[in-house]
Every structure is written in C-alpha cells, then in structure tokens.
XYZ file of C-alpha atoms in Angstrom:
739
model
C 23.721 -25.265 -33.242
C 24.113 -24.533 -36.996
C 20.824 -23.330 -38.451
C 21.360 -24.769 -41.947
C 21.948 -28.196 -40.489
C 18.735 -27.869 -38.409
C 16.715 -26.981 -41.480
C 18.216 -29.976 -43.347
C 16.834 -32.411 -40.798
C 13.864 -34.600 -41.870
C 10.359 -33.410 -41.287
C 7.871 -34.702 -38.802
C 4.516 -35.177 -40.605
C 1.208 -35.440 -38.625
C -0.001 -38.991 -38.187
C -3.360 -40.321 -39.339
C -4.343 -40.736 -35.653
C -3.658 -36.959 -35.110
C -5.899 -36.133 -38.112
C -8.619 -38.462 -36.797
C -8.650 -37.079 -33.264
C -8.522 -33.413 -34.513
C -11.282 -34.133 -36.956
C -13.605 -35.388 -34.163
C -12.680 -32.662 -31.680
C -15.178 -29.770 -31.185
C -15.137 -26.522 -29.213
C -17.187 -26.584 -26.022
C -17.213 -25.263 -22.493
C -14.836 -27.472 -20.496
C -14.459 -25.352 -17.421
C -16.775 -23.254 -15.267
C -14.993 -20.119 -16.324
C -13.122 -19.333 -19.551
C -13.645 -19.755 -23.315
C -14.726 -22.804 -25.334
C -11.728 -25.111 -25.947
C -10.736 -28.270 -27.813
C -9.953 -31.515 -26.019
C -6.410 -31.176 -27.448
C -5.269 -27.781 -28.421
C -1.916 -28.906 -29.844
C -0.492 -32.230 -31.102
C 3.245 -32.939 -30.619
C 5.643 -35.028 -32.522
C 9.343 -35.535 -31.618
C 12.217 -37.525 -32.713
C 16.005 -37.543 -32.174
C 17.798 -36.798 -35.436
C 21.543 -36.584 -35.838
C 21.901 -36.078 -31.954
C 19.231 -33.250 -31.992
C 15.805 -33.546 -30.469
C 13.354 -32.153 -33.027
C 9.867 -31.392 -31.872
C 6.960 -30.247 -34.073
C 3.776 -28.565 -32.685
C 0.555 -28.713 -34.645
C -2.643 -26.759 -33.873
C -5.996 -28.592 -33.792
C -7.577 -25.969 -35.955
C -4.934 -26.557 -38.683
C -5.245 -30.370 -38.621
C -9.088 -30.060 -38.906
C -8.628 -28.463 -42.343
C -5.964 -30.981 -43.439
C -2.783 -28.716 -42.982
C 0.371 -30.709 -42.824
C 2.750 -27.968 -41.584
C 3.457 -27.397 -37.933
C 3.125 -23.998 -36.295
C 6.491 -24.317 -34.536
C 9.559 -26.607 -34.700
C 11.773 -26.763 -31.628
C 15.340 -28.037 -31.848
C 17.166 -29.027 -28.650
C 20.826 -30.010 -28.453
C 21.330 -32.068 -25.248
C 25.140 -31.965 -25.663
C 25.500 -28.156 -25.743
C 22.333 -27.635 -23.748
C 20.814 -25.149 -26.146
C 17.588 -24.714 -28.042
C 16.157 -22.838 -30.987
C 12.610 -22.452 -32.400
C 11.592 -22.112 -36.031
C 8.467 -20.094 -36.432
C 6.917 -21.747 -39.531
C 4.220 -19.048 -40.012
C 6.503 -16.075 -39.867
C 9.502 -17.964 -41.249
C 12.042 -16.774 -38.614
C 14.161 -18.190 -35.813
C 13.150 -17.450 -32.261
C 14.912 -18.050 -28.941
C 11.740 -17.852 -26.778
C 10.663 -20.632 -24.519
C 7.406 -22.428 -25.253
C 5.432 -20.456 -22.691
C 6.418 -17.194 -24.401
C 5.336 -18.176 -27.907
C 1.958 -17.212 -29.354
C -0.757 -19.796 -28.930
C -4.559 -19.549 -29.495
C -5.307 -20.498 -25.966
C -3.537 -21.560 -22.771
C -1.424 -24.733 -23.231
C -0.413 -27.356 -20.702
C -0.246 -31.180 -20.377
C -3.966 -31.618 -20.086
C -4.768 -30.192 -23.532
C -1.750 -31.377 -25.553
C -1.328 -34.791 -27.335
C 1.850 -36.928 -27.790
C 2.198 -40.570 -28.318
C 3.582 -42.686 -25.458
C 6.653 -43.852 -27.516
C 7.696 -40.374 -28.575
C 6.969 -39.044 -25.070
C 9.374 -41.540 -23.500
C 12.043 -40.761 -26.177
C 11.723 -37.098 -25.279
C 11.905 -37.638 -21.567
C 14.924 -39.893 -21.808
C 16.838 -37.470 -24.122
C 16.110 -34.344 -21.980
C 16.322 -36.179 -18.600
C 13.104 -34.738 -17.387
C 10.203 -36.214 -15.353
C 7.169 -34.230 -16.791
C 5.461 -35.359 -19.933
C 4.991 -33.734 -23.352
C 4.712 -30.002 -23.368
C 5.602 -29.611 -19.652
C 8.689 -31.796 -19.932
C 10.118 -29.625 -22.804
C 9.142 -26.357 -20.964
C 10.825 -27.660 -17.816
C 14.078 -28.335 -19.706
C 13.971 -24.897 -21.272
C 13.409 -23.282 -17.864
C 16.288 -25.228 -16.504
C 18.531 -23.897 -19.288
C 17.363 -20.381 -18.583
C 18.156 -20.668 -14.894
C 21.607 -22.001 -15.729
C 22.239 -19.092 -18.047
C 21.024 -16.575 -15.488
C 23.263 -18.312 -12.833
C 26.225 -17.944 -15.107
C 25.403 -14.275 -15.720
C 25.131 -13.641 -11.971
C 28.316 -15.737 -11.197
C 30.376 -13.494 -13.516
C 29.384 -10.511 -11.269
C 29.416 -12.295 -7.864
C 32.507 -14.357 -8.309
C 34.697 -11.523 -7.110
C 32.381 -10.948 -4.133
C 32.627 -14.524 -3.112
C 36.434 -14.412 -3.192
C 36.320 -11.593 -0.639
C 33.729 -13.287 1.500
C 35.644 -16.487 1.426
C 38.435 -14.638 3.335
C 36.078 -13.707 6.202
C 37.039 -15.921 9.211
C 34.578 -17.925 11.138
C 32.916 -16.469 14.225
C 34.784 -16.990 17.562
C 33.861 -20.223 19.472
C 32.451 -18.172 22.370
C 30.594 -15.781 20.145
C 27.060 -16.808 21.186
C 27.985 -16.642 24.858
C 29.486 -13.176 24.439
C 26.420 -11.961 22.553
C 24.159 -13.055 25.376
C 26.367 -11.650 28.168
C 27.904 -8.470 26.634
C 26.330 -7.763 23.262
C 22.750 -7.550 24.602
C 22.637 -5.151 27.409
C 19.197 -5.583 28.785
C 18.948 -7.978 31.792
C 16.151 -8.961 34.122
C 15.340 -10.465 37.433
C 12.339 -12.650 37.366
C 10.500 -13.266 40.633
C 7.289 -14.917 41.927
C 4.874 -12.531 43.510
C 4.262 -13.127 47.203
C 2.185 -10.943 49.585
C 5.041 -9.736 51.764
C 7.459 -9.265 48.792
C 9.716 -11.802 47.058
C 13.060 -12.461 48.688
C 14.846 -13.959 45.671
C 14.675 -13.799 41.932
C 16.409 -15.295 38.876
C 19.057 -12.929 37.377
C 19.436 -13.489 33.600
C 23.091 -12.268 33.767
C 24.112 -14.308 36.903
C 21.927 -17.203 35.622
C 20.977 -18.033 39.214
C 18.779 -16.947 42.050
C 19.802 -13.668 43.685
C 18.536 -11.833 46.764
C 16.085 -9.042 46.150
C 14.201 -6.555 48.261
C 10.474 -5.532 47.667
C 10.570 -5.705 43.861
C 7.984 -4.060 41.685
C 7.076 -5.249 38.197
C 8.983 -3.230 35.509
C 10.874 -1.248 38.068
C 14.587 -0.622 37.376
C 17.433 -1.583 39.760
C 20.777 -3.351 40.002
C 21.533 -6.969 40.720
C 23.004 -7.324 44.214
C 25.397 -10.023 42.923
C 26.701 -8.948 39.469
C 25.974 -5.229 39.858
C 24.421 -4.853 36.325
C 21.362 -2.798 35.648
C 18.255 -4.924 35.616
C 14.545 -4.664 35.310
C 12.308 -6.615 37.621
C 9.718 -8.843 36.012
C 6.944 -10.683 37.822
C 6.606 -14.141 36.278
C 2.848 -13.880 36.453
C 2.674 -10.706 34.572
C 5.586 -10.609 32.201
C 4.090 -12.807 29.450
C 6.066 -13.080 26.104
C 8.372 -10.187 25.281
C 11.554 -9.217 23.445
C 14.584 -7.145 24.395
C 15.281 -4.100 22.256
C 17.240 -4.912 19.097
C 20.876 -3.953 19.490
C 23.689 -3.586 17.089
C 26.852 -5.583 17.875
C 30.121 -5.726 16.005
C 32.824 -8.261 15.348
C 36.074 -6.922 13.921
C 38.427 -9.476 12.255
C 41.386 -9.748 9.943
C 40.296 -10.237 6.382
C 43.085 -10.997 3.904
C 45.505 -8.008 4.026
C 42.794 -5.764 5.500
C 39.962 -5.888 8.014
C 36.349 -6.791 8.085
C 33.663 -5.155 10.471
C 30.752 -7.472 10.805
C 27.482 -5.891 11.867
C 24.873 -8.011 13.754
C 21.424 -7.286 15.107
C 20.662 -9.175 18.316
C 17.790 -9.641 20.715
C 16.384 -12.094 23.244
C 12.883 -13.463 23.291
C 11.367 -14.572 26.532
C 8.436 -16.893 26.768
C 6.041 -17.311 29.608
C 7.063 -20.127 31.898
C 10.503 -20.428 30.265
C 12.271 -17.251 31.376
C 15.528 -19.157 32.267
C 16.210 -20.210 28.715
C 15.420 -17.374 26.301
C 15.757 -17.657 22.510
C 18.729 -15.567 21.398
C 18.571 -14.114 17.825
C 21.771 -12.733 16.314
C 21.545 -12.164 12.523
C 24.409 -10.810 10.593
C 23.213 -7.940 8.390
C 26.318 -6.137 6.933
C 30.001 -6.574 6.397
C 32.341 -3.637 5.810
C 35.562 -4.790 4.183
C 38.549 -2.438 4.523
C 41.730 -2.638 2.557
C 45.138 -2.166 3.957
C 44.845 1.582 3.378
C 41.307 1.582 4.914
C 39.261 1.923 1.747
C 35.800 0.723 2.660
C 33.664 -1.716 0.571
C 30.211 -2.575 2.091
C 28.357 -5.804 1.712
C 24.910 -6.750 2.918
C 22.954 -10.091 3.158
C 19.889 -10.136 1.076
C 18.085 -11.485 -1.897
C 20.071 -10.901 -5.066
C 18.064 -10.230 -8.190
C 15.146 -12.216 -6.767
C 17.359 -15.191 -7.302
C 19.051 -16.232 -4.171
C 19.984 -15.093 -0.641
C 23.638 -14.187 -0.441
C 26.255 -11.470 0.406
C 25.778 -8.558 -2.013
C 28.207 -5.776 -2.590
C 26.860 -2.247 -1.857
C 24.658 -0.496 0.741
C 21.514 -2.285 1.800
C 18.398 -0.472 0.576
C 15.844 0.654 3.098
C 13.124 -2.010 3.569
C 11.182 0.419 5.711
C 8.879 -1.973 7.631
C 8.486 -2.524 11.338
C 10.680 -5.078 13.111
C 13.043 -5.462 10.172
C 14.033 -1.781 9.844
C 17.351 -1.762 8.112
C 18.311 1.779 8.515
C 18.795 2.826 12.106
C 19.451 6.175 13.740
C 23.019 7.077 14.571
C 22.378 6.204 18.250
C 20.889 2.842 17.354
C 23.975 1.965 15.317
C 26.147 2.133 18.332
C 26.917 -1.245 19.680
C 29.252 -3.476 21.736
C 32.351 -4.614 19.985
C 33.824 -8.183 20.499
C 37.169 -7.348 22.214
C 39.143 -10.612 22.043
C 40.171 -9.951 18.396
C 41.313 -6.368 19.062
C 44.808 -6.969 20.413
C 46.002 -8.717 17.137
C 44.368 -5.989 15.096
C 45.943 -3.194 17.127
C 49.402 -4.586 16.131
C 48.366 -5.325 12.625
C 45.800 -3.888 10.122
C 44.389 -1.324 12.546
C 47.667 -0.274 14.209
C 47.385 3.263 12.788
C 43.760 3.952 13.562
C 43.194 3.954 17.361
C 40.009 2.002 16.825
C 41.041 -1.064 18.933
C 42.070 1.209 21.792
C 38.764 3.117 21.794
C 36.693 -0.014 21.397
C 38.311 -1.499 24.450
C 37.453 1.509 26.628
C 33.845 2.398 25.628
C 30.713 0.350 26.014
C 29.330 1.089 22.606
C 30.752 2.433 19.307
C 30.102 2.463 15.624
C 33.389 1.276 14.077
C 32.411 2.385 10.505
C 31.643 5.876 11.626
C 34.934 6.037 13.522
C 36.959 4.967 10.507
C 35.024 7.412 8.273
C 35.712 10.247 10.664
C 39.328 9.235 10.916
C 39.659 9.552 7.065
C 38.577 13.282 7.444
C 40.257 14.000 10.768
C 43.566 12.112 10.982
C 44.250 13.678 14.428
C 41.556 11.414 15.835
C 44.102 8.615 16.199
C 46.365 10.771 18.369
C 43.445 11.806 20.546
C 42.526 8.152 21.268
C 46.047 7.088 21.816
C 46.451 10.011 24.268
C 43.690 8.337 26.230
C 41.290 11.271 25.514
C 38.376 9.124 24.944
C 35.578 11.636 25.680
C 37.276 14.185 23.402
C 37.369 11.514 20.685
C 33.671 10.919 21.232
C 32.945 14.614 20.788
C 34.902 14.645 17.504
C 33.142 11.576 16.156
C 29.530 11.818 17.329
C 29.163 15.545 18.136
C 30.881 16.655 14.882
C 33.238 18.872 16.747
C 36.085 20.422 14.771
C 39.438 20.796 16.508
C 41.842 23.567 15.508
C 45.332 22.122 16.079
C 48.539 24.145 15.902
C 51.612 22.680 14.323
C 53.712 21.250 17.195
C 55.469 18.009 18.150
C 53.950 18.380 21.555
C 50.287 17.281 21.288
C 49.257 19.293 24.313
C 50.581 22.440 22.619
C 48.754 21.386 19.456
C 45.584 21.382 21.409
C 46.280 24.825 22.810
C 47.061 23.739 26.353
C 50.100 22.716 28.384
C 51.196 19.439 29.880
C 49.519 20.076 33.216
C 46.203 20.909 31.589
C 46.617 17.895 29.385
C 46.923 15.718 32.462
C 43.754 17.275 33.849
C 41.934 16.702 30.581
C 42.916 13.018 30.629
C 42.208 12.438 34.319
C 38.737 13.923 34.100
C 38.060 12.276 30.670
C 37.113 15.601 29.362
C 35.484 16.335 26.020
C 35.407 19.259 23.690
C 33.770 21.638 26.145
C 36.274 20.730 28.866
C 39.122 21.412 26.410
C 37.633 24.805 25.487
C 37.541 25.803 29.152
C 41.098 24.693 29.653
C 42.081 26.859 26.656
C 40.028 29.705 28.065
C 41.828 29.229 31.456
C 45.210 29.289 29.870
C 44.406 32.373 27.866
C 43.053 34.314 30.851
C 45.846 32.966 33.134
C 43.247 32.229 35.853
C 42.757 28.673 37.106
C 39.253 27.323 37.161
C 38.265 24.518 39.567
C 37.799 21.152 37.818
C 34.407 20.764 39.438
C 33.275 23.971 37.703
C 34.612 22.867 34.343
C 32.815 19.454 34.833
C 29.530 21.365 35.577
C 29.804 23.346 32.393
C 30.669 20.243 30.377
C 27.741 18.199 31.740
C 25.424 21.017 30.623
C 27.271 21.638 27.373
C 28.206 25.255 28.186
C 31.331 26.488 26.516
C 33.073 29.832 27.014
C 31.477 31.093 23.780
C 27.969 30.433 25.263
C 28.824 32.847 28.132
C 30.512 35.569 26.004
C 27.757 37.980 26.956
C 28.562 37.727 30.689
C 32.026 36.263 31.130
C 33.658 39.662 31.242
C 31.394 40.729 34.249
C 31.536 37.561 36.298
C 33.983 34.767 36.931
C 33.136 31.222 35.750
C 32.766 30.280 39.469
C 30.162 32.977 40.040
C 28.369 32.110 36.788
C 28.324 28.405 37.932
C 26.895 29.260 41.370
C 24.270 31.668 39.830
C 23.079 29.018 37.363
C 22.835 26.456 40.133
C 20.745 28.748 42.273
C 18.394 29.644 39.326
C 18.093 25.907 38.618
C 17.042 25.154 42.204
C 14.525 27.924 42.053
C 13.039 27.329 38.554
C 13.881 23.757 37.765
C 14.891 24.825 34.192
C 18.025 23.288 32.600
C 21.143 25.387 32.774
C 21.469 25.518 28.982
C 17.988 26.960 28.814
C 18.776 29.413 31.581
C 21.846 30.682 29.785
C 19.696 31.296 26.668
C 17.136 33.186 28.701
C 19.938 35.116 30.487
C 21.434 36.174 27.113
C 17.980 37.285 25.915
C 17.456 39.262 29.010
C 20.766 41.133 28.713
C 20.071 41.947 25.041
C 16.650 43.347 25.853
C 18.177 45.285 28.869
C 20.814 46.800 26.467
C 17.966 47.650 24.045
C 16.236 49.587 26.904
C 19.609 51.305 27.646
C 19.675 49.832 31.120
C 22.923 50.133 32.898
C 24.473 46.637 32.449
C 27.430 47.654 34.484
C 25.309 47.322 37.678
C 25.332 43.788 39.129
C 21.622 43.936 40.089
C 20.929 44.557 36.385
C 23.227 42.026 34.635
C 22.635 39.434 37.362
C 18.942 39.741 38.397
C 17.873 37.880 41.537
C 14.942 36.189 39.660
C 16.106 35.711 36.154
C 12.907 34.320 34.627
C 10.768 37.098 36.136
C 13.198 39.868 35.050
C 13.215 38.368 31.543
C 9.439 38.283 31.317
C 9.092 41.792 32.656
C 11.328 43.154 29.895
C 9.586 41.159 27.326
C 6.323 42.733 28.378
C 7.913 46.168 27.926
C 9.270 45.375 24.503
C 6.304 43.299 23.199
C 8.283 40.788 21.148
C 11.645 39.150 21.996
C 12.403 38.423 18.303
C 11.900 42.080 17.318
C 13.794 43.275 20.353
C 16.745 40.988 19.455
C 16.678 42.128 15.850
C 16.587 45.798 16.959
C 19.525 45.175 19.328
C 21.622 43.777 16.452
C 20.756 46.762 14.214
C 21.493 49.270 16.973
C 24.896 47.692 17.375
C 25.707 48.335 13.715
C 23.852 51.655 13.427
C 24.102 53.265 16.953
C 22.511 56.618 16.081
C 19.255 55.462 14.485
C 17.110 55.727 17.637
C 18.438 59.205 18.428
C 17.854 60.351 14.803
C 14.276 59.160 14.964
C 13.658 61.282 18.024
C 15.424 64.336 16.509
C 13.398 64.477 13.272
C 9.964 64.321 14.961
C 9.668 68.191 15.475
C 10.575 68.898 11.800
C 8.834 66.174 9.843
C 5.743 65.278 11.701
C 2.572 66.981 10.309
C -1.155 66.330 9.872
C -4.600 67.580 8.877
C -8.101 66.302 9.278
C -7.653 63.384 6.860
C -3.916 62.291 7.120
C -0.851 62.619 9.264
C 2.881 61.836 8.875
C 4.661 60.653 12.023
C 8.159 59.606 12.689
C 9.068 56.319 14.451
C 10.127 56.426 18.055
C 12.771 53.614 17.706
C 14.001 50.814 15.547
C 11.272 48.496 16.840
C 8.551 50.681 15.274
C 10.287 50.455 11.786
C 10.544 46.648 12.090
C 6.914 46.362 13.220
C 5.829 48.407 10.273
C 7.612 46.098 7.871
C 6.076 43.010 9.429
C 2.521 44.390 9.442
C 2.559 45.805 5.837
C 4.564 42.891 4.493
C 7.224 44.821 2.636
C 11.007 44.662 2.730
C 11.566 47.285 5.491
C 12.341 44.742 8.251
C 14.410 42.438 5.994
C 16.976 44.929 4.718
C 19.550 46.900 6.590
C 19.996 49.413 3.765
C 17.303 51.741 5.232
C 18.937 51.825 8.619
C 22.299 52.565 6.935
C 20.605 55.433 5.155
C 19.148 56.733 8.482
C 22.521 56.489 10.206
C 24.220 58.606 7.419
C 21.159 60.858 7.114
C 20.739 60.016 3.492
C 17.031 59.339 4.006
C 14.516 58.807 6.870
C 11.624 56.412 7.318
C 8.246 58.051 8.158
C 4.774 56.679 8.607
C 1.720 57.961 6.630
C -1.487 57.408 8.733
C -5.112 58.160 8.369
C -6.132 60.776 10.939
C -8.971 58.584 12.092
C -6.636 55.599 12.608
C -3.366 57.036 13.870
C -2.126 53.647 15.317
C -2.956 51.639 12.178
C -0.104 51.253 9.611
C -1.198 52.648 6.194
C 1.743 53.741 3.976
C 5.499 53.684 4.762
C 7.511 56.637 3.301
C 11.205 56.812 2.616
C 12.016 60.558 2.383
C 15.134 62.584 1.816
C 16.158 65.424 4.253
C 14.686 68.030 1.911
C 11.250 66.290 1.813
C 11.594 64.382 -1.439
C 9.590 61.175 -1.134
C 11.598 58.357 -2.645
C 9.112 55.505 -1.936
C 5.552 55.080 -0.705
C 4.543 51.499 -0.046
C 1.597 49.742 1.655
C 0.615 46.087 2.107
C 2.610 43.697 -0.027
C 5.049 46.516 -1.222
C 2.306 48.060 -3.351
C 0.594 51.333 -4.127
C -3.133 51.009 -4.214
C -5.743 53.293 -5.743
C -6.307 55.042 -2.440
C -2.851 56.452 -2.703
C -4.015 59.061 -5.241
C -6.236 60.579 -2.491
C -3.172 60.881 -0.187
C -0.883 62.325 -2.872
C -2.154 65.871 -2.398
C -1.593 65.619 1.250
C 2.088 64.574 0.758
C 2.492 67.777 -1.443
C 0.995 69.754 1.439
C 3.258 68.039 3.870
C 6.418 68.790 1.746
C 5.410 72.508 1.680
C 4.812 72.640 5.389
C 8.069 71.074 6.452
C 10.137 73.156 3.980
C 9.737 76.155 6.288
C 11.188 74.203 9.205
C 14.370 72.914 7.528
C 17.714 74.493 8.303
C 20.807 75.093 6.188
C 22.225 71.760 7.370
C 19.027 69.870 6.304
C 19.292 71.425 2.730
C 22.929 70.454 2.462
C 21.963 66.845 3.450
C 19.198 66.974 0.971
C 21.584 68.037 -1.853
C 23.984 65.179 -0.900
C 21.070 62.710 -0.827
C 19.879 63.712 -4.329
C 23.351 63.182 -5.727
C 23.486 59.710 -4.096
C 20.061 58.825 -5.461
C 20.922 59.907 -9.065
C 24.181 57.848 -8.829
C 22.480 54.822 -7.477
C 19.808 54.880 -10.198
C 22.525 55.217 -12.838
C 24.351 52.115 -11.467
C 21.039 50.160 -11.377
C 20.497 50.878 -15.042
C 24.028 50.031 -15.916
C 23.733 46.652 -14.211
C 20.275 46.105 -15.558
C 18.904 45.414 -11.995
C 15.348 43.980 -12.045
C 12.761 43.279 -9.456
C 12.682 39.550 -8.644
C 9.552 39.040 -6.600
C 5.971 40.478 -6.142
C 3.560 42.145 -8.522
C 6.389 44.191 -10.135
C 8.600 41.136 -10.795
C 10.671 41.547 -13.982
C 10.565 45.244 -14.075
C 13.731 47.451 -14.045
C 14.166 48.620 -10.483
C 15.425 51.996 -11.448
C 12.308 52.676 -13.529
C 10.055 51.736 -10.542
C 11.980 53.907 -8.045
C 12.058 56.803 -10.454
C 8.305 56.604 -11.148
C 7.751 56.597 -7.372
C 9.782 59.740 -6.805
C 8.124 62.968 -5.502
C 10.698 65.724 -5.357
C 10.129 68.618 -3.043
C 12.850 70.919 -4.541
C 15.562 70.881 -7.045
C 19.252 70.405 -6.025
C 21.670 72.406 -8.110
C 24.355 69.779 -8.024
C 21.916 67.061 -8.874
C 20.763 69.095 -11.919
C 24.375 69.628 -13.022
C 24.928 65.958 -12.816
C 21.863 65.198 -14.830
C 22.974 67.681 -17.543
C 26.413 66.067 -17.720
C 24.791 62.615 -18.001
C 22.665 63.744 -21.019
C 25.780 65.328 -22.676
C 27.713 62.084 -22.285
C 24.886 60.109 -23.846
C 23.626 58.508 -20.683
C 19.973 57.971 -19.804
C 18.009 61.157 -18.757
C 16.353 60.810 -15.401
C 12.838 62.161 -14.996
C 12.778 64.626 -12.043
C 9.546 66.254 -10.953
C 9.551 69.954 -10.059
C-alpha cells in the first residue's frame, strides 16, 4: 500500500449518535475486580474507499470533550492482504496489530461500539465471523500467522524435500515390531492350588504347557524357546514393557535413512491377549552417498507445528519421555528385510547390513560414526569377526594394523589363528591372546583364551606374572581362587598384582613359587597390607624404588652420621621411602608429590631428614632437606610453611650441624662441594627463567629468593665461592651465602 494514497483517502468523522452516547457515558465499577470503565471505551467507524478498508478508532474520553480526530486509523488492503496503522497522536505509521497498540484500558467486543451497517461491511470485506474490534484483530492475526508460515516455509522447504524421499513403512512393520522389535515376552496363567498346567505365551499367541510357574519368575517358553516372564493374571494388573529402541534402515534418494523408533507394549488387566502396542518414530538420520550424516527429529517447531526438524533433538529431561538414552539403551533390533538391497547399494562399502543381520541389537548411527574414524571396521565385519567389531564399536578398542594384503597378517596373526578367531567369535581380548601366542610360539588352548576373554583379562593385565607362570597355570589358579573366595577373576588379578608389588617392596623372593603364587591370595594380600600400613603408599614407594633403587639403602647408611638429639629436639633419618611419603602426606607439603627429592637422594646431592620434638619423637614436626655437608636447604612444616616456633629450633639446627661435621668423611665433603655447586647453578637458572611460586602462602614470590632465604650453610665450599665470584664479575646476581 502506498502511504500517500492512504493519507489522501476521505476522513471518517464521528457521528452525532457517537457524540450522544459518549456524552451520556460515565466511569463506574462494572466488574467485581478491576478499574472503573465506560460502557464503550472506543467507537469504531469503517468504510471501503478505493478498494481499501479504512477504519477509525475514537476514544470515549475524546468524544466527551468534542474531539473529532480519531486516535488510530487502520488501513487494510484485502487484495494484497496487508495492513498499516496511522498513529494520529504521534503522527507516525505503525505495523502493530490492534492488540499491541496503546489503549487506556482493555478493549474487546463488549466495550467497543460500531453500527450494524458498517460492521456488516467490515465482515464482508475481511471475510471474518467476529464483530467489530475482534473481527479486525482476527484478520490481523490471520495475516501474521500467514507471514510466519511463509517465514518458516523458507527454512523448512528443503527439509520437506528430504523427508518426502523417505519411503513408507513396510507392510509387516507392526507385526515385526511386536515379534522382534520388542524383546520382552510373557506367559500369563491362572493360579490354581496344584500349579497351572498351561498359560498364554505372548510370542506364540496361544496356550502352551507350563510347569509350576511363579509370578514374575523368568523362564523359557516350551514351544517357541523364547525367554519369558511368568505373570499370574490375578496379580499382574496393568503394566508396560520396557521402552526399546528399534531401527528401520531404508533407501532415501541417492543415500540412506536410519529411522529410530521407541516401542513398548501396554497390558491391561483382563485383556492380556491383546496388548496396546506403541511405536513412535523419534529420529531420522539421513546419510548421503558418501555417508555424511544429517539428523532430523520429530517435535514442535518454533511453538508452531509438530513436524520433522533438522538437527539433534534437545533433551526434554522428564520421566517416561526421556529423549536422551544411555549408549546401551540406544541399542535396538534392526528390521532385516530391507538389508539385502542396501548391502548391494548405498551401504555396500560399510558392512552395516552384514553386522545387523548377525547381532540381535545394534546402534546403526554409532556404527557408521565409528566407521568414519576406523575404516578397517568394514573389513572386520566382512571377515565375520562380529565380536571383534563389537569391541571396536562399543568398547572403544583401537586396533593397530600392519600394512598387508592379507588381513590376518594385518591383525598380527596367521590364517590358522584367523580361523580360530572366527570360529570362536573372538573379540579384542581373544585377538590379543592369539597375538601373544604367536609371539611366544606356544599354543594356548582355546578354552583358556575364552576364559580370559569372558573375564576381560588381556596379556597386558597379567604382565606382572606371565613370565613366571603359563597362561594355563594362571587360568587354573584364578579358577581355584574364585571357588574359594567368590571374587571375580578381574578383581583377583588386581589383588594379585597389588600383592606382588607389596612383596617386592618388602624384598621378598618373588622367584619362589610359594611367594608369587600364594595358596590363599586374599589372606596373603591382607597380611602384607597390614605390614606396610597403606596399599597406596606401598604402591607409590614401589614405583619410586624402581626408578631410584638406592634410596632405601642410602636412608639406612646416613643414620649413623646424621641422626642427633638433645633434651628438646632431635634429627632422625627415614628408614625407607614410605616414611618420606608419609611425612609429606601428614605435613601437607610437596615431598610426596615430587620425585626430585628422591632423585637427589639417589645421586647423594641432598638427603631428607626429620626434625622432631624430643617429647614427641613419632610426631612429624619439620622436614629438612640437607646437603651432605650439613647445609640445610629447606625446613618446612604443615602447609609448606615455617611458623614462629621454628626460631626456637634454629639454634638446635646450628648445634646439629656442628655435631655432625666431626663425623663426616672426605667423601662426604666432596659430595657437599658438588651439591653446593649444583645448588648455585639451579638458583641461577631459576632467576634467569623468573620462576615463581604458584600456590600457597608464598604464591607469586620468586622461588630462588625463597629458597635462598631458607638456606642455612654449615661450611663454605671453595668451588662454590669461586663460582659466586665469577658470577659477580660477569654482572650476574650475587647470591647470599651464610657463613
């Protein structure tokens, strides 16, 4: 509509009847709740002018004082189906509907006035049923809905073209859903004193023989052989089967569509033979010819309509209609009659049809997603290695394949072992044992490998014992321990590994069979744990000892030289690695979290000693890091701090340094000299790299400054002094060394 032409249209002046009614109207309470109102809040005039319906709206308050101008003029073009509003007060054009304009009070048909003749003219022009204000508003809302539909259609049109290519469901779909898609089946029987003899099988759909059934007990139908659950008709009541995912894979244009359904049965009391079957389609995954996935879900689009929407379905997160399922819940039966055509067409290079025909449940989307990352999955499936494929998809196993035209060689086995893997439907663990067998050139019975696979025990899990025992002996030992303890083999292996680690820590002779293969594994494990105090600390100590094998011995060697005490304090050396770890845990500093201190002990750069109060020799107080000559590098207590009480112990440390200096040998002083050089070099590197403390009460301070301030030297090393002098001459930072 051209705005100049609209403004040129004739005016619609208020009638004398409108002035009369407005003049007589008064404000008064017309409802139990709400403000005082007029009988008519607005007066409407309308007329078709030059093909345009012009409508003028007058306020009662304006007419009462003789105003002749409307508050709004609305122009509607029925041919182009558009409207515009002229705001007379603010002299501007507006596109708002009537309901969104500013009115003194709420407006509807009951408090607006229009003559019968003009009302009929308006209704005829707009083609609406409502009168006056509501008729015009209904027409405006209709136009808004049409505009919104056009806007949505621009976006959804491409979706609809894709959805139009999705074929109809197979004719036997509902029957297949009931028989194969939903796996739960029941036998309903009537209770009798001596036990019911027959019951109704929901799969067979007939009476079948039964023997002494119990309500909710599990069993198998003696006719069809399916797993069933017995239900007494008198006790079952109304119930549902568990919701199950099922899949329909079909050709869709040049690609494929995987349709995901959620199905369940509802059984009602007295009507168990004819359950209600619910099968709602929730998602569609459309794949192009090159297997690029585009997901769609059925839902409410923009609060407008229910339709297929492109994208992943958001999580609704409420009860029965949970949209996001666990990985296991997304496994479902696949309709198999469409698979032969797909295996020769769009899915011929995937292996999905072959796997779907062999397994009871699968998630086709997860299979195709895994295939995109692991292309060898197709070859695994087409080699009939279905359990191995399952390991790759759902156990996230990674296969290392060599480059060979022979797939058996690519897997690291030979043709004979490939045949065994296929015949036993072996998975990833089975393959690992076949590789192990080939590498060791010793055959392992298939029954033993099957035992290990059932219990998810790979050769890597038995690394700690496999050199001492054959797989057959390990298998027999685990079976015997299981019979005696009832613990799962996987748990027994973990316990066994902990036991050997603790035995190694205690320097027990693991070459003896009665040591590495105790008769009562759990008891032997618990006995060692009682000796060591903590399995976690013992395991950590064993790992440290493997890297730094001399630490325990050094701790014992330094006791005679470095231990000293008086009536107030004492310095003691740890007996073993566990003592150092415990000290770190109790005082809460970094001693147990960093291997650098064990590395320094191993190289005799520095030692860890414990400062104790003489009255509490077993209570951790301060931890000392000292150099072989007695120089104390660090003194730390709870939270890696030095408290005010440290000043009282400072004189004792001086006394200790003097006492041990008489015990040190020439070798100790040489180690002390080397340690001082390493310390000076390390501090210089820290300053050069501007290393700062990140955590704790000293966070943000230069680490070199903190360590240097903590230093208490027992004696001066000539080479260290020489290095300091050279550093000063070269313009480097001068380090503070206490005499």
